[in-house]
């Protein structure tokens, strides 16, 4: 099966030029994301009309007269109805509530017109010129509760020319933004379908289990208890099946059938492993890594010797 593209919703407040850059980049066949919704806090935003003309679902509602948390909950509901995996802020001129940011932690990006950590907030062009900087630029970062403070994923420098005004500098930085945002977003969402990145995530979880070790078996990384049984395998296009997945132990054929019936895109019966294992795809987006950690811990417990499980059980009582 071919991995689905990540579903991205874009939030705007105005013309939506960065949104447009993301939309047009998504039309390339090798782009790992698609734009599934453009939403705005201004029903008259020009970007909404553009998104509609490009055939993209839109939502626009004024924030005026609404509490911040209530408006953010309204937007959040639209994002979830669109089944968005990620959110891209593109000129969205609203401070976000802590609840909204927490709901999309690690899955919401923003583009800011400065070389962060310089010049957070507004008036970035004038501040760079007034400071005598030789270069300004733009940054894409992960959104956190602190304004313009999340980890920076990518930056582009733009030279400040003699005689530049905030307006002339802004025009050139906007060109850089249009290039940077689509590439950085593609690289970020693409990690969720990159075997090396996914293996590192699985490895970190598996190696947290007591006396865990990593080995290679049948061409696949696997995790077991030292001198004991295996409790997890990582498969990437094994036998050409096109899947990147985690294999863990389960109770048997009934649970296997139930999981596959519930979600036959994410769960599958791994070839050559029998009824006591389930395959969980990691490359279809929106992976719940807390749930993956629970699966790995459960699988470890099913093969761990009693001397280890007794220690875990004793620790759980305190």
PDB file of C-alpha atoms in Angstrom:
ATOM      1  CA  UNK A   1       0.000   0.000   0.000  1.00  0.00           C
ATOM      2  CA  UNK A   2       1.235   3.533  -0.758  1.00  0.00           C
ATOM      3  CA  UNK A   3       1.498   5.826   2.240  1.00  0.00           C
ATOM      4  CA  UNK A   4      -1.139   8.536   2.332  1.00  0.00           C
ATOM      5  CA  UNK A   5      -0.068  12.152   2.261  1.00  0.00           C
ATOM      6  CA  UNK A   6      -0.191  14.123   5.490  1.00  0.00           C
ATOM      7  CA  UNK A   7      -3.342  16.214   5.846  1.00  0.00           C
ATOM      8  CA  UNK A   8      -2.528  19.869   6.559  1.00  0.00           C
ATOM      9  CA  UNK A   9      -4.909  22.654   7.550  1.00  0.00           C
ATOM     10  CA  UNK A  10      -3.800  26.261   7.103  1.00  0.00           C
ATOM     11  CA  UNK A  11      -4.917  29.165   9.306  1.00  0.00           C
ATOM     12  CA  UNK A  12      -4.827  32.675   7.827  1.00  0.00           C
ATOM     13  CA  UNK A  13      -6.052  36.161   8.599  1.00  0.00           C
ATOM     14  CA  UNK A  14      -5.407  38.048   5.378  1.00  0.00           C
ATOM     15  CA  UNK A  15      -4.215  37.664   1.801  1.00  0.00           C
ATOM     16  CA  UNK A  16      -2.894  34.164   2.344  1.00  0.00           C
ATOM     17  CA  UNK A  17       0.185  34.359   0.126  1.00  0.00           C
ATOM     18  CA  UNK A  18       2.059  31.808   2.226  1.00  0.00           C
ATOM     19  CA  UNK A  19      -1.022  29.625   2.180  1.00  0.00           C
ATOM     20  CA  UNK A  20      -1.041  29.861  -1.616  1.00  0.00           C
ATOM     21  CA  UNK A  21       2.623  28.817  -1.733  1.00  0.00           C
ATOM     22  CA  UNK A  22       1.775  25.733   0.335  1.00  0.00           C
ATOM     23  CA  UNK A  23      -1.214  24.933  -1.872  1.00  0.00           C
ATOM     24  CA  UNK A  24       0.774  25.086  -5.096  1.00  0.00           C
ATOM     25  CA  UNK A  25       3.681  23.118  -3.660  1.00  0.00           C
ATOM     26  CA  UNK A  26       1.223  20.405  -2.632  1.00  0.00           C
ATOM     27  CA  UNK A  27       0.262  19.909  -6.265  1.00  0.00           C
ATOM     28  CA  UNK A  28       3.630  18.342  -7.012  1.00  0.00           C
ATOM     29  CA  UNK A  29       3.387  14.561  -7.173  1.00  0.00           C
ATOM     30  CA  UNK A  30       6.231  14.031  -4.707  1.00  0.00           C
ATOM     31  CA  UNK A  31       4.912  16.436  -2.051  1.00  0.00           C
ATOM     32  CA  UNK A  32       4.249  14.519   1.201  1.00  0.00           C
ATOM     33  CA  UNK A  33       1.323  16.704   2.265  1.00  0.00           C
ATOM     34  CA  UNK A  34      -2.007  17.953   0.955  1.00  0.00           C
ATOM     35  CA  UNK A  35      -3.992  21.003   2.037  1.00  0.00           C
ATOM     36  CA  UNK A  36      -7.387  19.873   3.305  1.00  0.00           C
ATOM     37  CA  UNK A  37      -8.710  23.078   4.886  1.00  0.00           C
ATOM     38  CA  UNK A  38      -8.053  26.810   4.928  1.00  0.00           C
ATOM     39  CA  UNK A  39      -9.614  28.570   7.908  1.00  0.00           C
ATOM     40  CA  UNK A  40      -9.657  32.204   8.966  1.00  0.00           C
ATOM     41  CA  UNK A  41     -10.811  34.476  11.776  1.00  0.00           C
ATOM     42  CA  UNK A  42     -11.847  37.007   9.111  1.00  0.00           C
ATOM     43  CA  UNK A  43     -14.712  36.046   6.756  1.00  0.00           C
ATOM     44  CA  UNK A  44     -13.535  38.765   4.340  1.00  0.00           C
ATOM     45  CA  UNK A  45      -9.933  37.537   4.153  1.00  0.00           C
ATOM     46  CA  UNK A  46      -8.757  37.496   0.548  1.00  0.00           C
ATOM     47  CA  UNK A  47      -7.063  34.168   1.143  1.00  0.00           C
ATOM     48  CA  UNK A  48     -10.418  32.487   1.736  1.00  0.00           C
ATOM     49  CA  UNK A  49     -11.641  33.520  -1.707  1.00  0.00           C
ATOM     50  CA  UNK A  50      -8.418  32.219  -3.237  1.00  0.00           C
ATOM     51  CA  UNK A  51      -8.686  28.875  -1.438  1.00  0.00           C
ATOM     52  CA  UNK A  52     -12.286  28.477  -2.620  1.00  0.00           C
ATOM     53  CA  UNK A  53     -11.233  29.224  -6.191  1.00  0.00           C
ATOM     54  CA  UNK A  54      -8.561  26.527  -5.889  1.00  0.00           C
ATOM     55  CA  UNK A  55     -11.154  23.988  -4.764  1.00  0.00           C
ATOM     56  CA  UNK A  56     -10.031  23.738  -1.147  1.00  0.00           C
ATOM     57  CA  UNK A  57     -12.466  23.443   1.755  1.00  0.00           C
ATOM     58  CA  UNK A  58     -12.700  26.660   3.769  1.00  0.00           C
ATOM     59  CA  UNK A  59     -14.050  27.902   7.080  1.00  0.00           C
ATOM     60  CA  UNK A  60     -14.259  31.541   8.135  1.00  0.00           C
ATOM     61  CA  UNK A  61     -15.743  32.985  11.305  1.00  0.00           C
ATOM     62  CA  UNK A  62     -15.087  36.275  13.031  1.00  0.00           C
ATOM     63  CA  UNK A  63     -13.521  36.060  16.474  1.00  0.00           C
ATOM     64  CA  UNK A  64     -15.152  39.319  17.533  1.00  0.00           C
ATOM     65  CA  UNK A  65     -17.413  38.973  20.557  1.00  0.00           C
ATOM     66  CA  UNK A  66     -16.059  35.518  21.420  1.00  0.00           C
ATOM     67  CA  UNK A  67     -13.797  34.478  24.265  1.00  0.00           C
ATOM     68  CA  UNK A  68     -10.389  33.283  23.062  1.00  0.00           C
ATOM     69  CA  UNK A  69     -10.870  29.744  24.328  1.00  0.00           C
ATOM     70  CA  UNK A  70     -14.335  29.478  22.773  1.00  0.00           C
ATOM     71  CA  UNK A  71     -13.105  30.680  19.390  1.00  0.00           C
ATOM     72  CA  UNK A  72     -10.124  28.349  19.484  1.00  0.00           C
ATOM     73  CA  UNK A  73     -12.462  25.459  20.321  1.00  0.00           C
ATOM     74  CA  UNK A  74     -14.529  26.360  17.261  1.00  0.00           C
ATOM     75  CA  UNK A  75     -11.435  26.297  15.037  1.00  0.00           C
ATOM     76  CA  UNK A  76     -10.224  23.096  16.663  1.00  0.00           C
ATOM     77  CA  UNK A  77     -13.525  21.385  15.854  1.00  0.00           C
ATOM     78  CA  UNK A  78     -13.148  22.364  12.193  1.00  0.00           C
ATOM     79  CA  UNK A  79      -9.600  21.021  12.074  1.00  0.00           C
ATOM     80  CA  UNK A  80     -10.712  17.700  13.492  1.00  0.00           C
ATOM     81  CA  UNK A  81     -13.695  17.481  11.149  1.00  0.00           C
ATOM     82  CA  UNK A  82     -11.220  17.944   8.284  1.00  0.00           C
ATOM     83  CA  UNK A  83      -9.116  15.132   9.817  1.00  0.00           C
ATOM     84  CA  UNK A  84      -6.055  17.368   9.788  1.00  0.00           C
ATOM     85  CA  UNK A  85      -2.767  15.799  10.866  1.00  0.00           C
ATOM     86  CA  UNK A  86      -0.909  19.122  11.017  1.00  0.00           C
ATOM     87  CA  UNK A  87      -1.695  22.827  11.243  1.00  0.00           C
ATOM     88  CA  UNK A  88       0.269  25.521   9.402  1.00  0.00           C
ATOM     89  CA  UNK A  89      -0.124  29.094  10.613  1.00  0.00           C
ATOM     90  CA  UNK A  90       0.318  31.435   7.655  1.00  0.00           C
ATOM     91  CA  UNK A  91      -0.234  35.019   8.683  1.00  0.00           C
ATOM     92  CA  UNK A  92      -2.730  34.017  11.366  1.00  0.00           C
ATOM     93  CA  UNK A  93      -2.899  37.138  13.521  1.00  0.00           C
ATOM     94  CA  UNK A  94      -4.364  35.589  16.641  1.00  0.00           C
ATOM     95  CA  UNK A  95      -2.718  34.668  19.914  1.00  0.00           C
ATOM     96  CA  UNK A  96      -3.617  31.058  20.617  1.00  0.00           C
ATOM     97  CA  UNK A  97      -4.942  29.663  23.881  1.00  0.00           C
ATOM     98  CA  UNK A  98      -2.744  27.245  25.810  1.00  0.00           C
ATOM     99  CA  UNK A  99      -5.382  24.536  25.340  1.00  0.00           C
ATOM    100  CA  UNK A 100      -5.324  24.895  21.570  1.00  0.00           C
ATOM    101  CA  UNK A 101      -1.521  24.786  21.448  1.00  0.00           C
ATOM    102  CA  UNK A 102      -1.485  21.720  23.703  1.00  0.00           C
ATOM    103  CA  UNK A 103      -4.004  19.959  21.458  1.00  0.00           C
ATOM    104  CA  UNK A 104      -1.663  20.356  18.478  1.00  0.00           C
ATOM    105  CA  UNK A 105       1.671  20.064  20.259  1.00  0.00           C
ATOM    106  CA  UNK A 106       4.396  19.046  17.820  1.00  0.00           C
ATOM    107  CA  UNK A 107       1.937  19.230  14.920  1.00  0.00           C
ATOM    108  CA  UNK A 108       1.562  23.002  14.437  1.00  0.00           C
ATOM    109  CA  UNK A 109       4.082  25.147  12.540  1.00  0.00           C
ATOM    110  CA  UNK A 110       4.374  28.887  12.038  1.00  0.00           C
ATOM    111  CA  UNK A 111       6.376  31.134   9.727  1.00  0.00           C
ATOM    112  CA  UNK A 112       7.785  34.301  11.271  1.00  0.00           C
ATOM    113  CA  UNK A 113       9.469  37.204   9.415  1.00  0.00           C
ATOM    114  CA  UNK A 114      12.725  37.351  11.364  1.00  0.00           C
ATOM    115  CA  UNK A 115      15.769  35.225  12.069  1.00  0.00           C
ATOM    116  CA  UNK A 116      14.555  33.850  15.381  1.00  0.00           C
ATOM    117  CA  UNK A 117      15.323  34.210  18.227  1.00  0.00           C
ATOM    118  CA  UNK A 118      15.738  37.813  17.043  1.00  0.00           C
ATOM    119  CA  UNK A 119      12.699  40.062  16.872  1.00  0.00           C
ATOM    120  CA  UNK A 120       9.811  38.017  18.169  1.00  0.00           C
ATOM    121  CA  UNK A 121       6.419  39.627  17.774  1.00  0.00           C
ATOM    122  CA  UNK A 122       5.595  42.505  15.425  1.00  0.00           C
ATOM    123  CA  UNK A 123       7.472  45.181  13.458  1.00  0.00           C
ATOM    124  CA  UNK A 124      10.292  42.786  12.626  1.00  0.00           C
ATOM    125  CA  UNK A 125      11.423  44.557   9.445  1.00  0.00           C
ATOM    126  CA  UNK A 126      11.785  47.970  11.051  1.00  0.00           C
ATOM    127  CA  UNK A 127      13.508  46.510  14.086  1.00  0.00           C
ATOM    128  CA  UNK A 128      16.113  44.756  11.927  1.00  0.00           C
ATOM    129  CA  UNK A 129      16.775  47.933   9.900  1.00  0.00           C
ATOM    130  CA  UNK A 130      16.945  50.158  12.985  1.00  0.00           C
ATOM    131  CA  UNK A 131      19.388  47.757  14.641  1.00  0.00           C
ATOM    132  CA  UNK A 132      21.769  48.112  11.703  1.00  0.00           C
ATOM    133  CA  UNK A 133      21.623  44.402  10.866  1.00  0.00           C
ATOM    134  CA  UNK A 134      23.183  43.311   7.582  1.00  0.00           C
ATOM    135  CA  UNK A 135      20.609  40.556   7.153  1.00  0.00           C
ATOM    136  CA  UNK A 136      17.018  39.902   8.104  1.00  0.00           C
ATOM    137  CA  UNK A 137      15.006  36.856   7.039  1.00  0.00           C
ATOM    138  CA  UNK A 138      12.365  34.370   8.018  1.00  0.00           C
ATOM    139  CA  UNK A 139      12.028  31.299  10.228  1.00  0.00           C
ATOM    140  CA  UNK A 140       9.730  28.292  10.385  1.00  0.00           C
ATOM    141  CA  UNK A 141       9.260  26.981  13.902  1.00  0.00           C
ATOM    142  CA  UNK A 142       7.121  24.618  15.928  1.00  0.00           C
ATOM    143  CA  UNK A 143       4.417  26.466  17.838  1.00  0.00           C
ATOM    144  CA  UNK A 144       4.675  26.408  21.631  1.00  0.00           C
ATOM    145  CA  UNK A 145       2.783  28.382  24.294  1.00  0.00           C
ATOM    146  CA  UNK A 146       5.437  31.134  24.281  1.00  0.00           C
ATOM    147  CA  UNK A 147       5.118  33.569  21.361  1.00  0.00           C
ATOM    148  CA  UNK A 148       7.528  32.762  18.490  1.00  0.00           C
ATOM    149  CA  UNK A 149       9.591  30.613  20.869  1.00  0.00           C
ATOM    150  CA  UNK A 150       9.322  27.033  19.559  1.00  0.00           C
ATOM    151  CA  UNK A 151      12.170  25.017  18.038  1.00  0.00           C
ATOM    152  CA  UNK A 152      13.312  26.467  14.704  1.00  0.00           C
ATOM    153  CA  UNK A 153      13.082  24.031  11.791  1.00  0.00           C
ATOM    154  CA  UNK A 154      14.433  26.222   9.016  1.00  0.00           C
ATOM    155  CA  UNK A 155      15.599  29.770   8.215  1.00  0.00           C
ATOM    156  CA  UNK A 156      16.446  31.870   5.174  1.00  0.00           C
ATOM    157  CA  UNK A 157      18.619  34.981   5.374  1.00  0.00           C
ATOM    158  CA  UNK A 158      17.747  38.047   3.280  1.00  0.00           C
ATOM    159  CA  UNK A 159      20.255  40.872   2.829  1.00  0.00           C
ATOM    160  CA  UNK A 160      19.254  44.335   4.010  1.00  0.00           C
ATOM    161  CA  UNK A 161      20.105  46.824   1.250  1.00  0.00           C
ATOM    162  CA  UNK A 162      21.099  50.451   1.580  1.00  0.00           C
ATOM    163  CA  UNK A 163      17.952  52.522   1.556  1.00  0.00           C
ATOM    164  CA  UNK A 164      15.675  49.624   2.482  1.00  0.00           C
ATOM    165  CA  UNK A 165      12.382  50.507   4.108  1.00  0.00           C
ATOM    166  CA  UNK A 166      10.270  48.079   6.091  1.00  0.00           C
ATOM    167  CA  UNK A 167       8.085  47.744   2.995  1.00  0.00           C
ATOM    168  CA  UNK A 168      10.859  46.958   0.520  1.00  0.00           C
ATOM    169  CA  UNK A 169      12.508  44.528   2.929  1.00  0.00           C
ATOM    170  CA  UNK A 170       9.172  42.858   3.616  1.00  0.00           C
ATOM    171  CA  UNK A 171       8.615  42.272  -0.104  1.00  0.00           C
ATOM    172  CA  UNK A 172      11.874  40.343  -0.457  1.00  0.00           C
ATOM    173  CA  UNK A 173      11.410  38.408   2.766  1.00  0.00           C
ATOM    174  CA  UNK A 174       7.976  37.352   1.545  1.00  0.00           C
ATOM    175  CA  UNK A 175       9.615  35.714  -1.482  1.00  0.00           C
ATOM    176  CA  UNK A 176      11.923  33.825   0.867  1.00  0.00           C
ATOM    177  CA  UNK A 177       8.964  32.781   3.022  1.00  0.00           C
ATOM    178  CA  UNK A 178       7.190  31.246   0.060  1.00  0.00           C
ATOM    179  CA  UNK A 179      10.241  29.119  -0.700  1.00  0.00           C
ATOM    180  CA  UNK A 180      11.076  28.170   2.876  1.00  0.00           C
ATOM    181  CA  UNK A 181       7.665  27.262   4.266  1.00  0.00           C
ATOM    182  CA  UNK A 182       6.669  24.620   1.737  1.00  0.00           C
ATOM    183  CA  UNK A 183      10.072  22.914   1.865  1.00  0.00           C
ATOM    184  CA  UNK A 184      10.288  22.947   5.656  1.00  0.00           C
ATOM    185  CA  UNK A 185       6.723  21.685   6.062  1.00  0.00           C
ATOM    186  CA  UNK A 186       7.383  18.896   3.563  1.00  0.00           C
ATOM    187  CA  UNK A 187      10.550  17.848   5.376  1.00  0.00           C
ATOM    188  CA  UNK A 188       8.813  17.918   8.759  1.00  0.00           C
ATOM    189  CA  UNK A 189       5.739  15.886   7.836  1.00  0.00           C
ATOM    190  CA  UNK A 190       7.896  13.603   5.706  1.00  0.00           C
ATOM    191  CA  UNK A 191       9.758  12.476   8.821  1.00  0.00           C
ATOM    192  CA  UNK A 192       6.627  10.595   9.852  1.00  0.00           C
ATOM    193  CA  UNK A 193       7.089   8.423   6.780  1.00  0.00           C
ATOM    194  CA  UNK A 194      10.876   8.151   6.903  1.00  0.00           C
ATOM    195  CA  UNK A 195      12.076   4.679   7.987  1.00  0.00           C
ATOM    196  CA  UNK A 196      15.132   6.016   9.834  1.00  0.00           C
ATOM    197  CA  UNK A 197      13.075   8.497  11.836  1.00  0.00           C
ATOM    198  CA  UNK A 198      10.401   5.934  12.658  1.00  0.00           C
ATOM    199  CA  UNK A 199      12.957   3.313  13.668  1.00  0.00           C
ATOM    200  CA  UNK A 200      14.559   5.815  16.038  1.00  0.00           C
ATOM    201  CA  UNK A 201      11.155   6.458  17.618  1.00  0.00           C
ATOM    202  CA  UNK A 202      10.470   2.738  18.035  1.00  0.00           C
ATOM    203  CA  UNK A 203      13.997   2.094  19.297  1.00  0.00           C
ATOM    204  CA  UNK A 204      13.698   4.748  22.004  1.00  0.00           C
ATOM    205  CA  UNK A 205      10.449   3.197  23.258  1.00  0.00           C
ATOM    206  CA  UNK A 206      11.611  -0.409  23.053  1.00  0.00           C
ATOM    207  CA  UNK A 207      14.912   0.222  24.786  1.00  0.00           C
ATOM    208  CA  UNK A 208      13.118   1.746  27.761  1.00  0.00           C
ATOM    209  CA  UNK A 209      11.892  -1.748  28.649  1.00  0.00           C
ATOM    210  CA  UNK A 210      13.878  -3.627  31.271  1.00  0.00           C
ATOM    211  CA  UNK A 211      16.821  -5.654  29.924  1.00  0.00           C
ATOM    212  CA  UNK A 212      15.904  -4.871  26.316  1.00  0.00           C
ATOM    213  CA  UNK A 213      18.375  -5.389  23.490  1.00  0.00           C
ATOM    214  CA  UNK A 214      18.263  -4.693  19.764  1.00  0.00           C
ATOM    215  CA  UNK A 215      19.307  -7.279  17.217  1.00  0.00           C
ATOM    216  CA  UNK A 216      18.840  -7.904  13.508  1.00  0.00           C
ATOM    217  CA  UNK A 217      16.861 -10.922  12.402  1.00  0.00           C
ATOM    218  CA  UNK A 218      15.554 -11.854   8.940  1.00  0.00           C
ATOM    219  CA  UNK A 219      16.713  -8.466   7.743  1.00  0.00           C
ATOM    220  CA  UNK A 220      14.618  -6.576  10.291  1.00  0.00           C
ATOM    221  CA  UNK A 221      15.568  -4.754  13.494  1.00  0.00           C
ATOM    222  CA  UNK A 222      13.972  -6.508  16.435  1.00  0.00           C
ATOM    223  CA  UNK A 223      13.867  -6.016  20.179  1.00  0.00           C
ATOM    224  CA  UNK A 224      13.963  -8.682  22.808  1.00  0.00           C
ATOM    225  CA  UNK A 225      14.932  -9.364  26.362  1.00  0.00           C
ATOM    226  CA  UNK A 226      18.617 -10.193  26.801  1.00  0.00           C
ATOM    227  CA  UNK A 227      18.964 -13.961  26.382  1.00  0.00           C
ATOM    228  CA  UNK A 228      15.188 -14.102  26.094  1.00  0.00           C
ATOM    229  CA  UNK A 229      12.276 -13.767  23.695  1.00  0.00           C
ATOM    230  CA  UNK A 230      11.515 -11.050  21.160  1.00  0.00           C
ATOM    231  CA  UNK A 231       8.734  -8.563  21.908  1.00  0.00           C
ATOM    232  CA  UNK A 232       8.852  -6.131  18.951  1.00  0.00           C
ATOM    233  CA  UNK A 233       9.966  -6.011  15.328  1.00  0.00           C
ATOM    234  CA  UNK A 234      10.369  -3.063  12.971  1.00  0.00           C
ATOM    235  CA  UNK A 235       9.595  -3.650   9.318  1.00  0.00           C
ATOM    236  CA  UNK A 236      10.191  -1.280   6.397  1.00  0.00           C
ATOM    237  CA  UNK A 237       8.930  -2.551   3.036  1.00  0.00           C
ATOM    238  CA  UNK A 238       9.803  -6.102   4.072  1.00  0.00           C
ATOM    239  CA  UNK A 239       9.178  -8.504   1.190  1.00  0.00           C
ATOM    240  CA  UNK A 240       8.099  -5.464  -0.836  1.00  0.00           C
ATOM    241  CA  UNK A 241       4.813  -4.946   1.024  1.00  0.00           C
ATOM    242  CA  UNK A 242       5.197  -1.138   1.012  1.00  0.00           C
ATOM    243  CA  UNK A 243       4.593  -0.839   4.745  1.00  0.00           C
ATOM    244  CA  UNK A 244       6.583   0.699   7.583  1.00  0.00           C
ATOM    245  CA  UNK A 245       5.253  -0.928  10.704  1.00  0.00           C
ATOM    246  CA  UNK A 246       5.737  -2.149  14.245  1.00  0.00           C
ATOM    247  CA  UNK A 247       5.002  -5.798  15.018  1.00  0.00           C
ATOM    248  CA  UNK A 248       4.001  -6.635  18.598  1.00  0.00           C
ATOM    249  CA  UNK A 249       2.550  -9.618  20.401  1.00  0.00           C
ATOM    250  CA  UNK A 250      -1.175  -9.900  21.127  1.00  0.00           C
ATOM    251  CA  UNK A 251      -3.442 -12.433  22.806  1.00  0.00           C
ATOM    252  CA  UNK A 252      -4.353 -14.399  19.690  1.00  0.00           C
ATOM    253  CA  UNK A 253      -6.450 -14.677  16.559  1.00  0.00           C
ATOM    254  CA  UNK A 254      -9.601 -13.141  18.039  1.00  0.00           C
ATOM    255  CA  UNK A 255      -7.865  -9.940  19.082  1.00  0.00           C
ATOM    256  CA  UNK A 256      -6.022  -9.860  15.771  1.00  0.00           C
ATOM    257  CA  UNK A 257      -9.283 -10.120  13.825  1.00  0.00           C
ATOM    258  CA  UNK A 258     -10.956  -7.488  16.012  1.00  0.00           C
ATOM    259  CA  UNK A 259      -8.164  -4.968  15.480  1.00  0.00           C
ATOM    260  CA  UNK A 260      -8.083  -5.488  11.713  1.00  0.00           C
ATOM    261  CA  UNK A 261     -11.855  -5.194  11.482  1.00  0.00           C
ATOM    262  CA  UNK A 262     -11.745  -1.966  13.491  1.00  0.00           C
ATOM    263  CA  UNK A 263      -9.043  -0.354  11.329  1.00  0.00           C
ATOM    264  CA  UNK A 264      -7.781  -2.385   8.399  1.00  0.00           C
ATOM    265  CA  UNK A 265      -5.588   0.478   7.187  1.00  0.00           C
ATOM    266  CA  UNK A 266      -3.526   0.713  10.364  1.00  0.00           C
ATOM    267  CA  UNK A 267      -3.603  -2.925  11.528  1.00  0.00           C
ATOM    268  CA  UNK A 268      -2.677  -6.028   9.542  1.00  0.00           C
ATOM    269  CA  UNK A 269      -1.738  -9.689   9.979  1.00  0.00           C
ATOM    270  CA  UNK A 270       2.048  -9.883   9.535  1.00  0.00           C
ATOM    271  CA  UNK A 271       3.177 -12.588   7.156  1.00  0.00           C
ATOM    272  CA  UNK A 272       5.126 -15.468   8.707  1.00  0.00           C
ATOM    273  CA  UNK A 273       4.372 -14.355  12.287  1.00  0.00           C
ATOM    274  CA  UNK A 274       1.119 -16.181  12.981  1.00  0.00           C
ATOM    275  CA  UNK A 275      -1.922 -15.270  15.029  1.00  0.00           C
ATOM    276  CA  UNK A 276      -0.065 -14.069  18.106  1.00  0.00           C
ATOM    277  CA  UNK A 277       1.239 -10.907  16.462  1.00  0.00           C
ATOM    278  CA  UNK A 278      -0.257  -7.745  14.979  1.00  0.00           C
ATOM    279  CA  UNK A 279       1.257  -5.277  12.542  1.00  0.00           C
ATOM    280  CA  UNK A 280       0.696  -1.586  13.284  1.00  0.00           C
ATOM    281  CA  UNK A 281       1.473   0.771  10.406  1.00  0.00           C
ATOM    282  CA  UNK A 282       3.555   3.806  11.330  1.00  0.00           C
ATOM    283  CA  UNK A 283       3.633   5.476   7.912  1.00  0.00           C
ATOM    284  CA  UNK A 284       0.042   6.597   7.420  1.00  0.00           C
ATOM    285  CA  UNK A 285       0.224   9.738   9.544  1.00  0.00           C
ATOM    286  CA  UNK A 286      -1.199  10.761  12.898  1.00  0.00           C
ATOM    287  CA  UNK A 287       0.545   7.939  14.769  1.00  0.00           C
ATOM    288  CA  UNK A 288      -0.379   7.934  18.458  1.00  0.00           C
ATOM    289  CA  UNK A 289       3.043   7.370  20.008  1.00  0.00           C
ATOM    290  CA  UNK A 290       1.612   7.068  23.512  1.00  0.00           C
ATOM    291  CA  UNK A 291      -0.481   4.151  22.255  1.00  0.00           C
ATOM    292  CA  UNK A 292       2.596   2.664  20.551  1.00  0.00           C
ATOM    293  CA  UNK A 293       4.457   2.850  23.871  1.00  0.00           C
ATOM    294  CA  UNK A 294       1.575   0.993  25.529  1.00  0.00           C
ATOM    295  CA  UNK A 295       1.641  -1.697  22.838  1.00  0.00           C
ATOM    296  CA  UNK A 296       5.389  -2.177  23.255  1.00  0.00           C
ATOM    297  CA  UNK A 297       5.154  -2.337  27.051  1.00  0.00           C
ATOM    298  CA  UNK A 298       2.327  -4.862  26.843  1.00  0.00           C
ATOM    299  CA  UNK A 299       4.249  -6.977  24.344  1.00  0.00           C
ATOM    300  CA  UNK A 300       7.369  -6.855  26.533  1.00  0.00           C
ATOM    301  CA  UNK A 301       5.356  -7.946  29.556  1.00  0.00           C
ATOM    302  CA  UNK A 302       3.948 -10.926  27.644  1.00  0.00           C
ATOM    303  CA  UNK A 303       7.440 -12.421  27.186  1.00  0.00           C
ATOM    304  CA  UNK A 304       9.288 -11.062  30.219  1.00  0.00           C
ATOM    305  CA  UNK A 305      10.372 -13.491  32.934  1.00  0.00           C
ATOM    306  CA  UNK A 306       8.554 -13.275  36.261  1.00  0.00           C
ATOM    307  CA  UNK A 307      11.596 -11.850  38.017  1.00  0.00           C
ATOM    308  CA  UNK A 308      11.228  -8.729  35.858  1.00  0.00           C
ATOM    309  CA  UNK A 309       7.452  -8.422  35.931  1.00  0.00           C
ATOM    310  CA  UNK A 310       7.446  -8.782  39.730  1.00  0.00           C
ATOM    311  CA  UNK A 311       9.741  -5.793  39.975  1.00  0.00           C
ATOM    312  CA  UNK A 312       7.494  -3.761  37.670  1.00  0.00           C
ATOM    313  CA  UNK A 313       4.367  -4.789  39.595  1.00  0.00           C
ATOM    314  CA  UNK A 314       5.990  -3.858  42.889  1.00  0.00           C
ATOM    315  CA  UNK A 315       7.024  -0.463  41.552  1.00  0.00           C
ATOM    316  CA  UNK A 316       3.473   0.185  40.279  1.00  0.00           C
ATOM    317  CA  UNK A 317       2.124  -0.160  43.815  1.00  0.00           C
ATOM    318  CA  UNK A 318       4.013   2.882  45.019  1.00  0.00           C
TER     319      UNK A 318
END
